[in-house]
mmCIF file of C-alpha atoms in Angstrom:
data_model
loop_
_atom_site.group_PDB
_atom_site.id
_atom_site.type_symbol
_atom_site.label_atom_id
_atom_site.label_comp_id
_atom_site.label_asym_id
_atom_site.label_seq_id
_atom_site.Cartn_x
_atom_site.Cartn_y
_atom_site.Cartn_z
ATOM 1 C CA MET A 10 -0.011 -0.011 0.036
ATOM 2 C CA THR A 11 1.321 3.437 -0.941
ATOM 3 C CA LYS A 12 -0.018 6.753 0.164
ATOM 4 C CA VAL A 13 0.154 9.453 -2.514
ATOM 5 C CA THR A 14 -0.355 13.175 -1.536
ATOM 6 C CA SER A 15 0.109 15.006 -4.641
ATOM 7 C CA SER A 16 0.568 13.187 -8.043
ATOM 8 C CA VAL A 17 1.559 10.003 -9.682
ATOM 9 C CA ARG A 18 3.977 9.529 -12.562
ATOM 10 C CA PRO A 19 2.120 8.827 -15.738
ATOM 11 C CA ASN A 20 3.204 6.354 -18.381
ATOM 12 C CA LEU A 21 4.886 8.084 -21.391
ATOM 13 C CA LEU A 22 2.374 6.437 -23.817
ATOM 14 C CA SER A 23 -1.365 7.280 -23.283
ATOM 15 C CA ARG A 24 -3.477 4.189 -22.611
ATOM 16 C CA ARG A 25 -6.191 5.724 -24.863
ATOM 17 C CA GLN A 26 -4.120 4.315 -27.774
ATOM 18 C CA VAL A 27 -4.828 0.805 -26.685
ATOM 19 C CA LEU A 28 -8.192 0.548 -28.477
ATOM 20 C CA ALA A 29 -6.779 1.874 -31.780
ATOM 21 C CA GLY A 30 -6.108 -1.539 -33.221
ATOM 22 C CA THR A 31 -8.778 -3.457 -35.115
ATOM 23 C CA ALA A 32 -8.321 -6.536 -32.829
ATOM 24 C CA ALA A 33 -9.437 -4.626 -29.899
ATOM 25 C CA THR A 34 -12.317 -3.123 -31.763
ATOM 26 C CA ALA A 35 -13.532 -6.538 -32.866
ATOM 27 C CA ALA A 36 -13.384 -7.893 -29.347
ATOM 28 C CA ALA A 37 -15.412 -4.856 -28.090
ATOM 29 C CA LEU A 38 -18.103 -5.599 -30.792
ATOM 30 C CA LEU A 39 -18.277 -9.244 -29.727
ATOM 31 C CA MET A 40 -18.929 -8.443 -26.040
ATOM 32 C CA PRO A 41 -20.477 -4.986 -25.913
ATOM 33 C CA GLY A 42 -20.561 -3.264 -22.483
ATOM 34 C CA PHE A 43 -17.617 -5.126 -21.061
ATOM 35 C CA LEU A 44 -14.031 -4.505 -20.490
ATOM 36 C CA THR A 45 -12.928 -7.403 -22.665
ATOM 37 C CA ARG A 46 -9.166 -7.655 -21.809
ATOM 38 C CA ALA A 47 -8.560 -10.254 -18.967
ATOM 39 C CA ARG A 48 -5.664 -9.129 -16.719
ATOM 40 C CA ALA A 49 -2.598 -11.242 -16.405
ATOM 41 C CA GLU A 50 -1.942 -13.470 -13.394
ATOM 42 C CA GLY A 51 -0.826 -11.532 -10.405
ATOM 43 C CA PRO A 52 -2.166 -8.679 -8.329
ATOM 44 C CA LEU A 53 -4.233 -5.930 -10.034
ATOM 45 C CA LYS A 54 -2.912 -2.418 -9.795
ATOM 46 C CA VAL A 55 -5.551 -0.536 -7.842
ATOM 47 C CA ALA A 56 -5.567 3.191 -7.004
ATOM 48 C CA ALA A 57 -8.051 5.047 -4.804
ATOM 49 C CA ILE A 58 -8.913 8.710 -4.704
ATOM 50 C CA TYR A 59 -10.481 10.103 -1.409
ATOM 51 C CA THR A 60 -11.701 13.646 -0.704
ATOM 52 C CA VAL A 61 -11.269 13.203 3.050
ATOM 53 C CA PRO A 62 -8.714 11.534 5.327
ATOM 54 C CA VAL A 63 -8.715 7.707 5.368
ATOM 55 C CA GLU A 64 -9.868 7.753 9.012
ATOM 56 C CA GLN A 65 -13.143 9.254 8.055
ATOM 57 C CA GLN A 66 -15.969 6.713 8.591
ATOM 58 C CA TRP A 67 -17.129 5.986 4.956
ATOM 59 C CA VAL A 68 -13.708 6.136 3.388
ATOM 60 C CA SER A 69 -12.170 4.000 6.139
ATOM 61 C CA ARG A 70 -14.319 1.100 5.202
ATOM 62 C CA ILE A 71 -13.103 1.177 1.531
ATOM 63 C CA HIS A 72 -9.490 1.540 2.753
ATOM 64 C CA LYS A 73 -9.916 -1.451 5.116
ATOM 65 C CA ALA A 74 -11.294 -3.639 2.249
ATOM 66 C CA ALA A 75 -8.462 -2.653 -0.023
ATOM 67 C CA ASN A 76 -5.831 -3.453 2.551
ATOM 68 C CA ALA A 77 -7.429 -6.817 3.084
ATOM 69 C CA ALA A 78 -7.128 -7.531 -0.658
ATOM 70 C CA VAL A 79 -3.446 -6.403 -0.452
ATOM 71 C CA ALA A 80 -2.871 -8.899 2.389
ATOM 72 C CA ARG A 81 -4.364 -11.666 0.201
ATOM 73 C CA GLY A 82 -2.115 -10.778 -2.630
ATOM 74 C CA ASP A 83 -4.956 -9.893 -5.008
ATOM 75 C CA ILE A 84 -4.019 -6.258 -5.547
ATOM 76 C CA GLU A 85 -1.259 -3.654 -5.325
ATOM 77 C CA TYR A 86 -2.877 -0.493 -3.768
ATOM 78 C CA VAL A 87 -1.955 3.199 -3.724
ATOM 79 C CA PHE A 88 -4.246 6.132 -2.637
ATOM 80 C CA SER A 89 -4.660 9.843 -2.438
ATOM 81 C CA GLU A 90 -6.479 11.331 0.503
ATOM 82 C CA ASN A 91 -7.761 14.831 1.075
ATOM 83 C CA THR A 92 -8.112 15.419 -2.704
ATOM 84 C CA SER A 93 -10.131 18.625 -3.335
ATOM 85 C CA ASN A 94 -12.964 18.571 -5.797
ATOM 86 C CA ASN A 95 -11.125 20.891 -8.015
ATOM 87 C CA ASP A 96 -8.193 18.608 -8.239
ATOM 88 C CA TYR A 97 -10.095 15.312 -8.429
ATOM 89 C CA GLU A 98 -10.155 15.023 -12.164
ATOM 90 C CA ARG A 99 -6.366 15.652 -12.445
ATOM 91 C CA VAL A 100 -5.576 12.903 -9.880
ATOM 92 C CA MET A 101 -7.975 10.561 -11.607
ATOM 93 C CA ARG A 102 -6.256 11.133 -14.975
ATOM 94 C CA GLU A 103 -2.801 10.686 -13.613
ATOM 95 C CA TYR A 104 -3.705 7.297 -12.013
ATOM 96 C CA SER A 105 -5.408 6.347 -15.354
ATOM 97 C CA GLU A 106 -2.292 7.323 -17.307
ATOM 98 C CA ALA A 107 -0.110 5.306 -14.820
ATOM 99 C CA GLY A 108 -1.870 2.074 -15.958
ATOM 100 C CA HIS A 109 -3.906 1.177 -12.986
ATOM 101 C CA ASP A 110 -6.369 -1.689 -13.652
ATOM 102 C CA LEU A 111 -9.060 -0.394 -11.315
ATOM 103 C CA ILE A 112 -9.598 3.067 -9.779
ATOM 104 C CA ILE A 113 -12.027 3.440 -6.890
ATOM 105 C CA GLY A 114 -13.225 6.560 -5.105
ATOM 106 C CA GLU A 115 -16.145 8.827 -4.496
ATOM 107 C CA VAL A 116 -17.482 11.397 -7.145
ATOM 108 C CA PHE A 117 -20.370 12.805 -5.476
ATOM 109 C CA ALA A 118 -19.451 16.355 -6.291
ATOM 110 C CA VAL A 119 -17.383 15.699 -9.464
ATOM 111 C CA GLU A 120 -19.733 13.333 -11.399
ATOM 112 C CA ASP A 121 -19.487 14.817 -14.836
ATOM 113 C CA ALA A 122 -15.806 15.220 -14.811
ATOM 114 C CA ALA A 123 -15.222 11.687 -13.528
ATOM 115 C CA ARG A 124 -17.421 10.146 -16.227
ATOM 116 C CA GLN A 125 -15.408 11.948 -18.879
ATOM 117 C CA VAL A 126 -12.207 10.637 -17.611
ATOM 118 C CA ALA A 127 -13.715 7.129 -17.770
ATOM 119 C CA ALA A 128 -14.685 7.756 -21.378
ATOM 120 C CA ASP A 129 -11.140 8.804 -22.237
ATOM 121 C CA TYR A 130 -9.608 5.585 -20.693
ATOM 122 C CA PRO A 131 -12.018 2.822 -21.876
ATOM 123 C CA GLU A 132 -9.761 -0.055 -20.705
ATOM 124 C CA THR A 133 -9.499 1.110 -17.173
ATOM 125 C CA ALA A 134 -12.125 0.019 -14.702
ATOM 126 C CA TYR A 135 -13.671 2.671 -12.520
ATOM 127 C CA LEU A 136 -15.620 1.832 -9.391
ATOM 128 C CA MET A 137 -16.988 5.076 -7.856
ATOM 129 C CA GLY A 138 -19.281 6.031 -5.078
ATOM 130 C CA SER A 139 -22.094 7.857 -6.837
ATOM 131 C CA SER A 140 -25.673 8.969 -6.215
ATOM 132 C CA PHE A 141 -26.444 7.984 -9.892
ATOM 133 C CA LEU A 142 -26.980 4.671 -11.648
ATOM 134 C CA PRO A 143 -24.571 3.276 -14.172
ATOM 135 C CA LYS A 144 -25.020 4.308 -17.882
ATOM 136 C CA ASP A 145 -24.752 2.319 -21.075
ATOM 137 C CA ASP A 146 -22.582 4.979 -22.654
ATOM 138 C CA ALA A 147 -19.818 4.521 -19.901
ATOM 139 C CA PRO A 148 -19.373 0.676 -19.914
ATOM 140 C CA ASN A 149 -16.270 0.920 -17.711
ATOM 141 C CA PHE A 150 -17.758 3.120 -15.088
ATOM 142 C CA ALA A 151 -19.599 1.191 -12.184
ATOM 143 C CA VAL A 152 -21.074 2.802 -9.176
ATOM 144 C CA PHE A 153 -21.571 1.781 -5.602
ATOM 145 C CA ASP A 154 -23.125 3.171 -2.471
ATOM 146 C CA ASN A 155 -23.495 2.264 1.179
ATOM 147 C CA TYR A 156 -26.905 0.702 1.197
ATOM 148 C CA ILE A 157 -26.785 -0.205 4.898
ATOM 149 C CA GLN A 158 -30.341 0.670 5.703
ATOM 150 C CA ASP A 159 -30.949 -2.916 7.060
ATOM 151 C CA SER A 160 -28.555 -2.397 9.991
ATOM 152 C CA SER A 161 -29.579 1.247 10.422
ATOM 153 C CA TYR A 162 -33.166 0.054 10.862
ATOM 154 C CA LEU A 163 -31.964 -2.542 13.470
ATOM 155 C CA SER A 164 -30.049 0.025 15.409
ATOM 156 C CA GLY A 165 -33.133 2.247 15.528
ATOM 157 C CA ILE A 166 -35.074 -0.638 17.150
ATOM 158 C CA ILE A 167 -32.485 -0.558 19.934
ATOM 159 C CA ALA A 168 -32.452 3.273 20.141
ATOM 160 C CA GLY A 169 -36.281 3.366 20.577
ATOM 161 C CA ALA A 170 -36.019 0.891 23.438
ATOM 162 C CA MET A 171 -33.313 2.926 25.186
ATOM 163 C CA THR A 172 -34.601 6.434 25.004
ATOM 164 C CA LYS A 173 -36.542 7.774 28.007
ATOM 165 C CA THR A 174 -37.323 11.182 26.692
ATOM 166 C CA LYS A 175 -38.641 9.863 23.362
ATOM 167 C CA ASN A 176 -36.539 12.732 21.812
ATOM 168 C CA ILE A 177 -33.761 11.582 19.493
ATOM 169 C CA GLY A 178 -31.133 13.865 17.954
ATOM 170 C CA MET A 179 -29.734 13.040 14.463
ATOM 171 C CA VAL A 180 -26.631 14.835 12.975
ATOM 172 C CA GLY A 181 -25.706 14.059 9.382
ATOM 173 C CA GLY A 182 -23.146 15.539 6.907
ATOM 174 C CA PHE A 183 -25.193 16.420 3.831
ATOM 175 C CA PRO A 184 -28.880 15.616 3.001
ATOM 176 C CA ILE A 185 -27.987 13.404 0.094
ATOM 177 C CA PRO A 186 -29.451 9.910 -0.717
ATOM 178 C CA GLU A 187 -26.526 8.083 0.968
ATOM 179 C CA VAL A 188 -27.306 9.812 4.245
ATOM 180 C CA ASN A 189 -31.072 10.177 3.988
ATOM 181 C CA ARG A 190 -31.787 6.553 3.470
ATOM 182 C CA LEU A 191 -29.903 5.562 6.552
ATOM 183 C CA MET A 192 -31.571 8.224 8.672
ATOM 184 C CA HIS A 193 -35.081 7.136 7.404
ATOM 185 C CA ALA A 194 -34.228 3.507 8.117
ATOM 186 C CA PHE A 195 -33.092 4.403 11.639
ATOM 187 C CA MET A 196 -36.229 6.411 12.289
ATOM 188 C CA ALA A 197 -38.435 3.536 11.059
ATOM 189 C CA GLY A 198 -36.615 1.177 13.523
ATOM 190 C CA VAL A 199 -37.156 3.632 16.431
ATOM 191 C CA LYS A 200 -40.765 3.778 15.607
ATOM 192 C CA GLU A 201 -41.018 -0.024 16.166
ATOM 193 C CA THR A 202 -40.210 0.338 19.808
ATOM 194 C CA ALA A 203 -41.041 3.959 20.508
ATOM 195 C CA PRO A 204 -43.859 4.918 18.110
ATOM 196 C CA ASP A 205 -44.336 8.330 19.792
ATOM 197 C CA ALA A 206 -40.681 9.462 19.408
ATOM 198 C CA LYS A 207 -39.685 12.831 18.096
ATOM 199 C CA PHE A 208 -36.592 13.524 16.045
ATOM 200 C CA GLN A 209 -34.389 16.497 15.811
ATOM 201 C CA VAL A 210 -32.597 16.368 12.338
ATOM 202 C CA ALA A 211 -29.631 18.511 11.337
ATOM 203 C CA PHE A 212 -26.929 18.570 8.676
ATOM 204 C CA ILE A 213 -23.664 20.180 9.213
ATOM 205 C CA GLY A 214 -22.679 20.755 5.449
ATOM 206 C CA SER A 215 -19.344 18.794 5.675
ATOM 207 C CA TRP A 216 -18.163 15.208 5.612
ATOM 208 C CA PHE A 217 -15.404 15.892 8.208
ATOM 209 C CA ASP A 218 -15.905 18.570 10.750
ATOM 210 C CA PRO A 219 -16.023 16.955 14.184
ATOM 211 C CA PRO A 220 -16.215 20.291 16.070
ATOM 212 C CA LYS A 221 -19.225 21.426 14.094
ATOM 213 C CA ALA A 222 -20.970 18.019 14.504
ATOM 214 C CA LYS A 223 -20.232 18.271 18.233
ATOM 215 C CA GLU A 224 -21.754 21.618 18.676
ATOM 216 C CA THR A 225 -24.861 20.610 16.690
ATOM 217 C CA ALA A 226 -25.227 17.539 18.939
ATOM 218 C CA PHE A 227 -24.943 19.703 22.050
ATOM 219 C CA ALA A 228 -27.759 21.927 20.763
ATOM 220 C CA GLN A 229 -29.966 18.773 20.254
ATOM 221 C CA ILE A 230 -29.110 17.532 23.780
ATOM 222 C CA ASP A 231 -30.143 21.043 25.104
ATOM 223 C CA GLY A 232 -33.338 20.445 23.134
ATOM 224 C CA GLY A 233 -34.179 17.317 25.136
ATOM 225 C CA ALA A 234 -32.502 14.469 23.142
ATOM 226 C CA ASP A 235 -31.270 11.590 25.329
ATOM 227 C CA ILE A 236 -29.876 9.440 22.462
ATOM 228 C CA LEU A 237 -28.066 10.716 19.272
ATOM 229 C CA TYR A 238 -27.689 9.223 15.815
ATOM 230 C CA ALA A 239 -24.002 9.789 15.212
ATOM 231 C CA GLU A 240 -23.775 9.877 11.359
ATOM 232 C CA ARG A 241 -20.699 12.109 11.694
ATOM 233 C CA PHE A 242 -17.546 12.129 13.873
ATOM 234 C CA GLY A 243 -17.888 14.453 16.919
ATOM 235 C CA VAL A 244 -21.477 13.433 17.894
ATOM 236 C CA SER A 245 -20.454 10.706 20.178
ATOM 237 C CA ASP A 246 -18.000 13.094 21.806
ATOM 238 C CA ALA A 247 -20.904 15.416 22.620
ATOM 239 C CA ALA A 248 -22.942 12.501 23.973
ATOM 240 C CA LYS A 249 -20.112 11.206 26.178
ATOM 241 C CA GLU A 250 -19.556 14.738 27.675
ATOM 242 C CA LYS A 251 -23.285 15.207 28.374
ATOM 243 C CA GLY A 252 -23.952 11.675 29.667
ATOM 244 C CA VAL A 253 -26.444 10.614 26.973
ATOM 245 C CA LEU A 254 -26.293 7.658 24.605
ATOM 246 C CA ALA A 255 -25.378 7.376 20.913
ATOM 247 C CA ILE A 256 -25.951 5.085 17.988
ATOM 248 C CA GLY A 257 -22.923 4.606 15.626
ATOM 249 C CA ASN A 258 -22.918 4.587 11.781
ATOM 250 C CA VAL A 259 -20.685 2.764 9.290
ATOM 251 C CA ILE A 260 -17.885 1.900 11.902
ATOM 252 C CA ASP A 261 -17.811 0.429 15.408
ATOM 253 C CA THR A 262 -16.520 3.126 17.883
ATOM 254 C CA GLN A 263 -17.725 1.439 21.057
ATOM 255 C CA SER A 264 -14.158 0.768 22.223
ATOM 256 C CA ASP A 265 -13.686 4.539 22.173
ATOM 257 C CA TYR A 266 -17.094 5.181 23.850
ATOM 258 C CA PRO A 267 -17.739 2.189 26.004
ATOM 259 C CA ASP A 268 -20.435 3.911 28.146
ATOM 260 C CA THR A 269 -21.952 5.847 25.270
ATOM 261 C CA VAL A 270 -22.304 3.914 21.951
ATOM 262 C CA VAL A 271 -25.029 1.396 22.443
ATOM 263 C CA ALA A 272 -25.065 0.004 18.879
ATOM 264 C CA SER A 273 -23.614 0.702 15.374
ATOM 265 C CA ALA A 274 -24.675 -0.172 11.862
ATOM 266 C CA LEU A 275 -21.472 -1.471 10.101
ATOM 267 C CA TRP A 276 -20.717 -1.117 6.485
ATOM 268 C CA HIS A 277 -18.542 -3.866 4.950
ATOM 269 C CA PHE A 278 -16.996 -2.922 1.513
ATOM 270 C CA GLU A 279 -15.329 -6.220 1.005
ATOM 271 C CA PRO A 280 -18.177 -7.860 -1.004
ATOM 272 C CA THR A 281 -18.143 -4.852 -3.294
ATOM 273 C CA LEU A 282 -14.463 -4.601 -3.860
ATOM 274 C CA ASP A 283 -13.988 -8.371 -4.147
ATOM 275 C CA HIS A 284 -16.502 -8.670 -6.840
ATOM 276 C CA ALA A 285 -14.896 -5.878 -8.809
ATOM 277 C CA ILE A 286 -11.543 -7.428 -8.526
ATOM 278 C CA GLU A 287 -12.969 -10.704 -9.906
ATOM 279 C CA MET A 288 -14.704 -9.056 -12.854
ATOM 280 C CA VAL A 289 -11.545 -7.100 -13.726
ATOM 281 C CA LYS A 290 -9.346 -10.105 -13.671
ATOM 282 C CA ALA A 291 -11.776 -11.965 -15.859
ATOM 283 C CA GLY A 292 -12.183 -9.160 -18.356
ATOM 284 C CA THR A 293 -15.898 -8.908 -17.640
ATOM 285 C CA PHE A 294 -16.150 -5.683 -15.652
ATOM 286 C CA LYS A 295 -19.084 -3.543 -16.763
ATOM 287 C CA ALA A 296 -21.080 -0.628 -15.755
ATOM 288 C CA ASP A 297 -23.081 -2.277 -12.896
ATOM 289 C CA ASN A 298 -24.729 -1.011 -9.757
ATOM 290 C CA TYR A 299 -22.475 -2.420 -6.997
ATOM 291 C CA GLY A 300 -24.604 -0.855 -4.340
ATOM 292 C CA LEU A 301 -26.448 -4.159 -4.059
ATOM 293 C CA PHE A 302 -23.476 -5.645 -2.433
ATOM 294 C CA SER A 303 -23.852 -3.447 0.544
ATOM 295 C CA TYR A 304 -27.146 -5.184 1.530
ATOM 296 C CA MET A 305 -27.173 -7.275 4.576
ATOM 297 C CA LYS A 306 -28.051 -10.506 2.591
ATOM 298 C CA GLU A 307 -24.897 -9.876 0.534
ATOM 299 C CA GLY A 308 -22.748 -9.552 3.622
ATOM 300 C CA GLY A 309 -22.394 -5.811 3.089
ATOM 301 C CA ASN A 310 -23.558 -4.561 6.446
ATOM 302 C CA SER A 311 -24.177 -5.881 9.926
ATOM 303 C CA LEU A 312 -25.151 -4.763 13.438
ATOM 304 C CA ALA A 313 -22.045 -4.375 15.649
ATOM 305 C CA PRO A 314 -21.939 -6.476 18.828
ATOM 306 C CA LEU A 315 -23.417 -4.673 21.729
ATOM 307 C CA GLY A 316 -20.235 -5.141 23.858
ATOM 308 C CA THR A 317 -20.549 -3.259 27.072
ATOM 309 C CA PHE A 318 -24.331 -2.898 26.568
ATOM 310 C CA GLU A 319 -24.922 -6.626 26.301
ATOM 311 C CA GLY A 320 -27.818 -7.398 28.570
ATOM 312 C CA LYS A 321 -28.782 -3.651 29.046
ATOM 313 C CA VAL A 322 -31.113 -3.417 25.958
ATOM 314 C CA PRO A 323 -34.565 -4.629 26.854
ATOM 315 C CA GLU A 324 -35.009 -8.281 25.936
ATOM 316 C CA GLU A 325 -38.146 -7.708 23.910
ATOM 317 C CA ALA A 326 -36.322 -5.201 21.647
ATOM 318 C CA MET A 327 -33.418 -7.643 21.207
ATOM 319 C CA LYS A 328 -35.840 -10.396 20.248
ATOM 320 C CA LEU A 329 -37.392 -8.178 17.683
ATOM 321 C CA VAL A 330 -33.893 -7.187 16.363
ATOM 322 C CA MET A 331 -32.980 -10.992 15.896
ATOM 323 C CA GLU A 332 -36.269 -11.742 14.237
ATOM 324 C CA ARG A 333 -35.963 -9.035 11.832
ATOM 325 C CA GLU A 334 -32.293 -9.637 11.106
ATOM 326 C CA ALA A 335 -33.207 -13.191 10.080
ATOM 327 C CA ALA A 336 -36.093 -12.065 8.004
ATOM 328 C CA ILE A 337 -33.865 -9.571 6.191
ATOM 329 C CA LYS A 338 -31.303 -12.141 5.320
ATOM 330 C CA ALA A 339 -33.944 -14.549 4.130
ATOM 331 C CA GLY A 340 -35.496 -11.880 1.958
ATOM 332 C CA ASP A 341 -38.810 -11.997 3.928
ATOM 333 C CA PHE A 342 -38.549 -8.500 5.242
ATOM 334 C CA VAL A 343 -37.422 -5.503 3.241
ATOM 335 C CA VAL A 344 -36.298 -2.206 4.738
ATOM 336 C CA GLU A 345 -37.609 0.663 2.764
ATOM 337 C CA VAL A 346 -35.075 2.817 0.856
ATOM 338 C CA ASN A 347 -36.109 6.386 1.215
ATOM 339 C CA ASP A 348 -33.683 8.903 -0.229
ATOM 340 C CA GLU A 349 -35.722 12.021 0.514
ATOM 341 C CA GLU A 350 -34.446 14.504 3.025
ATOM 342 C CA PRO A 351 -35.562 13.737 6.518
ATOM 343 C CA LYS A 352 -37.091 16.381 8.660
ATOM 344 C CA SER A 353 -37.512 17.156 12.311
ATOM 345 C CA ASN A 354 -40.873 16.494 13.788
#
């Protein structure tokens, strides 16, 4: 694994010239919509571009999965973190020029530019976090998302059973589908055990601003919240200082907040990345929606162990959690995906 903070050295010959030959064109006609060149044996060259530090919740799960693939010998991995939106296209092009087989990242604010890069490098596979579905005119540009609404719903059941004031604070980054659907699923879970619960919903306008998230959480606690949905870093710090509870998101932080974080919905990026690696190696990578690999039945998310809160959550609530978890995995219960912006009530 290699960290890159500025730029990477491009190949002298542009990879766009690879498709110039008639043999490559014929192969593309035989298998439309696929990257048709199977990669040689050995690890794939994978690069990642992140707009935030790798310790940020969402990105940390991608980084963890990539490092696991490195440990297995499946990939070689380099990454750039804290890449600004204005610089994203340049870094993406440099990694493409450098001959990486697969490039991963998140293009929520640079969608058009990223898709143009993919069009310019048709033999490079791109797997990007995106709010949009794949398109036929970009056969090498697949998308993913953290569809962990299943575990978010289960964590809500626990939160509803633990709140005494029936007032729950929720602090998110931006009101985009990736955040909205998790909040709605959490709220639906809360309603299972606390149907009269009220919600305070706020967004801080940043993916990584712990001080702002903390101050927003303080305000919600002052407003009567006794349990907080910590979609952002900083929320659990406020909960700890004020002696209220928190529900984690994407990662498990209970070891840092043993008396605060009751439960967490965990995202596992491994199924998403592992499928992409398999497809690239086989030469069958295409513009798919990899978000489906984040579903619980695919192993893409789970509820974290209760740890220090084992035995402290009401038994009836935990029975419901186990019943619904089994039904979700069996396909007998479906948690609604609601991407609309949630509101306070």
